[in-house]
Tab-separated table of C-alpha atoms in Angstrom:
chain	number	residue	atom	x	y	z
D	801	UNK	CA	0.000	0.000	0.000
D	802	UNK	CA	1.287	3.225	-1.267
D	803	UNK	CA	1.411	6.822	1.080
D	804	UNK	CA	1.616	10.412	-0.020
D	805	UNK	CA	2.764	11.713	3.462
D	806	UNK	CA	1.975	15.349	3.724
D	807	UNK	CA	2.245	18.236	6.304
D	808	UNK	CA	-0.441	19.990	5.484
D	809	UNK	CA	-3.804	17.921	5.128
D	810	UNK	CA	-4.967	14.332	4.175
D	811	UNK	CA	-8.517	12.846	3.835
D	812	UNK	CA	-9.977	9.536	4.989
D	813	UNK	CA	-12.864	7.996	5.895
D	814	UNK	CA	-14.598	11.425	4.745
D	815	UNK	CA	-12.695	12.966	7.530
D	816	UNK	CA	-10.223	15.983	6.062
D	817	UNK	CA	-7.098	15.935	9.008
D	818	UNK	CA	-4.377	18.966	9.395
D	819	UNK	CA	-1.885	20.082	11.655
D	820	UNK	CA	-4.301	21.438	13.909
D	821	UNK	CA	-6.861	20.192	16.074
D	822	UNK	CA	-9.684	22.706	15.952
D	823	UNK	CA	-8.803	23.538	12.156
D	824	UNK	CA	-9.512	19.746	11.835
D	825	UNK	CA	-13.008	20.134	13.621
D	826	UNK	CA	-13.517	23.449	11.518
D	827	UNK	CA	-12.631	22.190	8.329
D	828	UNK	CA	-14.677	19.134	8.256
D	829	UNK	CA	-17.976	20.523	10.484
D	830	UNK	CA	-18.789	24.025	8.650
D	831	UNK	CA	-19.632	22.361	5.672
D	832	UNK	CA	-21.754	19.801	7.141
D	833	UNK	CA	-23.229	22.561	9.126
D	834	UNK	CA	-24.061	24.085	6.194
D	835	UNK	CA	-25.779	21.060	4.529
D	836	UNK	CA	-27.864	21.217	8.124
D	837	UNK	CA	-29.029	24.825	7.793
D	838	UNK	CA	-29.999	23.995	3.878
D	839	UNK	CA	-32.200	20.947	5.294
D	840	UNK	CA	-34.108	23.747	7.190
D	841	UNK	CA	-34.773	25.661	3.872
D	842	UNK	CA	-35.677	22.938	2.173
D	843	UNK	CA	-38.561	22.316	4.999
D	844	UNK	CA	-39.404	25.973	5.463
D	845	UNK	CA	-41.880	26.463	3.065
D	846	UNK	CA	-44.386	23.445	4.895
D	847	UNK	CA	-46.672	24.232	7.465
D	848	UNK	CA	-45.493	21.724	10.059
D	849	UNK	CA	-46.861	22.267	13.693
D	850	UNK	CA	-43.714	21.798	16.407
D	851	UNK	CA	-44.187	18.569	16.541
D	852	UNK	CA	-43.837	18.037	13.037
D	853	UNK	CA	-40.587	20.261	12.695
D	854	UNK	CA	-39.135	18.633	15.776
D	855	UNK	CA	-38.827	14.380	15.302
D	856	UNK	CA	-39.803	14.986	11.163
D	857	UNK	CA	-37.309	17.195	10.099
D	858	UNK	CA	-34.456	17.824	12.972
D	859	UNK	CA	-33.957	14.226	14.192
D	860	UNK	CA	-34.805	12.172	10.676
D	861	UNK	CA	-33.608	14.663	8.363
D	862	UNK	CA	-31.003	17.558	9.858
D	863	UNK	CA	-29.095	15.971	12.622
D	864	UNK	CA	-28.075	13.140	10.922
D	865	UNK	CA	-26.233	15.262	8.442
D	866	UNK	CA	-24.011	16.169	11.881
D	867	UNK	CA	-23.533	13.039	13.076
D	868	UNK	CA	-20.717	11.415	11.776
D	869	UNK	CA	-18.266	14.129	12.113
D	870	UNK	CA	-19.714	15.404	15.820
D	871	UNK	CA	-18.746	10.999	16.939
D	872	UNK	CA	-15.468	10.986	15.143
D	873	UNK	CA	-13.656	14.610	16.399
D	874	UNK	CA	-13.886	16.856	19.121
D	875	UNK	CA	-16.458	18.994	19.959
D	876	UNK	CA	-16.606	22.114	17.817
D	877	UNK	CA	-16.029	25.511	19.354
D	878	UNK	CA	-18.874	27.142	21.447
D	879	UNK	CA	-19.786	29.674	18.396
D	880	UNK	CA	-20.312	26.749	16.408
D	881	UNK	CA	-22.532	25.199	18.558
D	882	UNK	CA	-24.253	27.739	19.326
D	883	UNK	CA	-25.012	28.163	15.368
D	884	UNK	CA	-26.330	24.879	15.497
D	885	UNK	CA	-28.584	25.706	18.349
D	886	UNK	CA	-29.794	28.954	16.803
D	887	UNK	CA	-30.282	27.236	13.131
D	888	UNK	CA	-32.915	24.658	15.297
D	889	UNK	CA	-34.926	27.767	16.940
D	890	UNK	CA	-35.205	29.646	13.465
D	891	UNK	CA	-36.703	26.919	12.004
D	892	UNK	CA	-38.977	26.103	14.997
D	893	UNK	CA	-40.351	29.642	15.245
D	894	UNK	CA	-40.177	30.227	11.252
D	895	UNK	CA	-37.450	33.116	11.839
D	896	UNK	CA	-39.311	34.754	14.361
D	897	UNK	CA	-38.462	35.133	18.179
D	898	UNK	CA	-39.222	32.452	20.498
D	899	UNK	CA	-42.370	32.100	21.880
D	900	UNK	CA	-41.210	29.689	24.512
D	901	UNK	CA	-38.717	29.163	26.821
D	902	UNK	CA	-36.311	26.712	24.790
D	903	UNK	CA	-35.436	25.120	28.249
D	904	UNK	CA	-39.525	24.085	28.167
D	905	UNK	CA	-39.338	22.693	24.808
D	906	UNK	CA	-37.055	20.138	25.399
D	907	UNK	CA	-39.075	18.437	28.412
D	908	UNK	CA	-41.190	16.024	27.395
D	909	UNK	CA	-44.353	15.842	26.237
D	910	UNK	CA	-46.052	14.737	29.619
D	911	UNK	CA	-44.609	17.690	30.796
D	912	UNK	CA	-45.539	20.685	28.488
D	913	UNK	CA	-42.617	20.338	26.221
D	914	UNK	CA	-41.883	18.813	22.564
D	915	UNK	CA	-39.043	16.503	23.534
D	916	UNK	CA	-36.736	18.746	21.184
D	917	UNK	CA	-33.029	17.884	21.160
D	918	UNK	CA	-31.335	18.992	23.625
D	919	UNK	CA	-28.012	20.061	21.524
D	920	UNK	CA	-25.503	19.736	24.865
D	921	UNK	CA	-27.023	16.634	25.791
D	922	UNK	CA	-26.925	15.144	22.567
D	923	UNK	CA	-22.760	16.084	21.535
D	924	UNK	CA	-22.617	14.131	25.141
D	925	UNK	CA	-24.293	11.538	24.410
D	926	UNK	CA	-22.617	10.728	21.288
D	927	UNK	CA	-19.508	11.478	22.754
D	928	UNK	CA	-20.222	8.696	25.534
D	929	UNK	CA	-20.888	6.030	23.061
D	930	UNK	CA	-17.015	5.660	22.688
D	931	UNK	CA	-16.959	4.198	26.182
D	932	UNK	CA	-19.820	1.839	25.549
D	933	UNK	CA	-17.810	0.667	22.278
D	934	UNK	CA	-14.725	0.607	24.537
D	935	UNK	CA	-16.328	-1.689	27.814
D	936	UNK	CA	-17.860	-3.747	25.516
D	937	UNK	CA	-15.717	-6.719	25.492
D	938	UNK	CA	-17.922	-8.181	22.067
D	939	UNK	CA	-16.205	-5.535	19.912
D	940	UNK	CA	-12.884	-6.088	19.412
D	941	UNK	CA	-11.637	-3.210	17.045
D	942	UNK	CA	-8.042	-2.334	16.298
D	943	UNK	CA	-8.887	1.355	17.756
D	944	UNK	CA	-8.787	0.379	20.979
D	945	UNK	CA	-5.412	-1.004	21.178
D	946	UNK	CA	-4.618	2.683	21.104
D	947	UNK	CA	-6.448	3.261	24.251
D	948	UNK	CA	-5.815	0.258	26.389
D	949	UNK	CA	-2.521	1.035	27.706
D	950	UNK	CA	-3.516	4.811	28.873
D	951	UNK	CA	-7.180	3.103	30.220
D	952	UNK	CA	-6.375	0.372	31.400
D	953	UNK	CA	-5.749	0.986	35.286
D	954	UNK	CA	-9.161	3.432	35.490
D	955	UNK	CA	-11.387	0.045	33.547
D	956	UNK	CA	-13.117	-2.427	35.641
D	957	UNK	CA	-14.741	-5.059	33.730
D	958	UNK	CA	-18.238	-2.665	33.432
D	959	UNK	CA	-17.437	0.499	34.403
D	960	UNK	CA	-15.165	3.513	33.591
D	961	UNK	CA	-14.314	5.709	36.445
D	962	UNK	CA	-12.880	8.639	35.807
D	963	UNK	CA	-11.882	11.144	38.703
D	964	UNK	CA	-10.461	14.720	38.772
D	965	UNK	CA	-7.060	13.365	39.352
D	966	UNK	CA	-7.475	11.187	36.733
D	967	UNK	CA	-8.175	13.280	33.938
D	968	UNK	CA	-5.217	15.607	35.430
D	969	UNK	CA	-2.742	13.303	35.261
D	970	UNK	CA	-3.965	12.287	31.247
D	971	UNK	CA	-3.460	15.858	30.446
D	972	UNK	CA	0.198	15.607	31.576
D	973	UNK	CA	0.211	12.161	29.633
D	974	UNK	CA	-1.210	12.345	26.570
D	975	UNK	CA	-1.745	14.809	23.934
D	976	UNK	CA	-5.107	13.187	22.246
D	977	UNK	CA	-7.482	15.829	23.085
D	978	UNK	CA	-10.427	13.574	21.348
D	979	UNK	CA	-9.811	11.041	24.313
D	980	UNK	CA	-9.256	13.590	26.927
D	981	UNK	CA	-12.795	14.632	25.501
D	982	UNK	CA	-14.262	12.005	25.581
D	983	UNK	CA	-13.428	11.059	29.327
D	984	UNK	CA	-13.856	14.709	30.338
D	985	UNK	CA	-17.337	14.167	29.023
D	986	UNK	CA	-17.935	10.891	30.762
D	987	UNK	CA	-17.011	11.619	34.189
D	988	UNK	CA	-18.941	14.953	34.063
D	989	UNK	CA	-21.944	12.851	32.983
D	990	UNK	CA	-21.373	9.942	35.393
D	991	UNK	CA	-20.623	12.495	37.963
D	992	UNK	CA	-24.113	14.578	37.248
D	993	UNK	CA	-25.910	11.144	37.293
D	994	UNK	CA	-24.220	10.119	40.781
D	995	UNK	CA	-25.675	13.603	42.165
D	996	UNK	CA	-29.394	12.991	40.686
D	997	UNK	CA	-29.422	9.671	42.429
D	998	UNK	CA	-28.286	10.894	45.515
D	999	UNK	CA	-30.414	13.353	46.129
């Protein structure tokens, strides 16, 4: 198998790398963000009630467009997110302010919301799937030998705890800010879950 090594940028598995981390993430997520906002357009000119716009359009036909790149690299930067969030609430209120609070929207039904994605929630979520992947002993990918020697003395055979200390010393250890993420995201998710079911 032949290389072209390059400094600059290379592309595979639809994923565009550089030099850079959050060039990477920028590089490969503003045009996918702009397929997103185009999804919208395409949709704008229905009449859809809330519920229509919300599990029709954004979860079948817009997020998906997001998906692959938001699992595979870090999180974009807040401004980008924040796009995304504010390219959901156009289309929800047809351009126009919002005429609810967006934190009541994504409750559910039962209680006086749509169930709309919750964006945060969601780039966690699919940010913890790595560590499902990873604990489950079934799937036996080659992309977790990278990842076994730094895990290996925070993995129990079903869990994945991550502490403070932990994620200090991997900063000092490792330079792959996508796993760093990824564990940042799980022990601040673990840890939130902890508090709910304490209290």
């Amino acid at each position: 198998m032949k290389f072209n090594w390059t400094s600059d940028e290379a592309t595979t598995l639809g994923i565009t790398f550089t030099n850079n981390d959050e060039r990477t993430v920028l590089k490969n997520i503003l045009p996918k963000l702009q397929n997103f906002k185009n999804c919208f357009k395409s949709w704008h000119h229905r009449k859809l009630t809330l519920i229509g716009k919300n599990p029709t359009v954004l979860n079948t036909f817009a997020l998906p467009k997001l998906i692959y790149v938001l699992t595979v690299l870090p999180n974009p930067p807040n401004d980008v997110i924040n796009d995304i969030k504010s390219a959901i609430f156009n289309f929800i209120w047809d351009g126009k302010p919002d005429k609810i609070k967006r934190t009541q929207l994504i409750q559910s039904v039962e209680n006086g919301g749509i169930q709309l994605t919750n964006i945060d929630s969601f780039l966690n979520a699919i940010k913890c799937t790595w560590v499902k992947r990873y604990l489950d002993y079934t799937i036996t990918s080659k992309w977790k030998l990278f990842y076994q020697k730094i895990l290996k003395n925070m993995v129990t055979p079903y869990s994945l705890n991550v502490t403070s200390a932990i994620l200090s010393y991997m900063k000092l250890q490792t330079k792959t800010y996508f796993c760093l993420k990824i564990l940042s995201t799980w022990s601040d998710v673990t840890h939130n879950l902890d508090t709910q079911t304490s209290s």
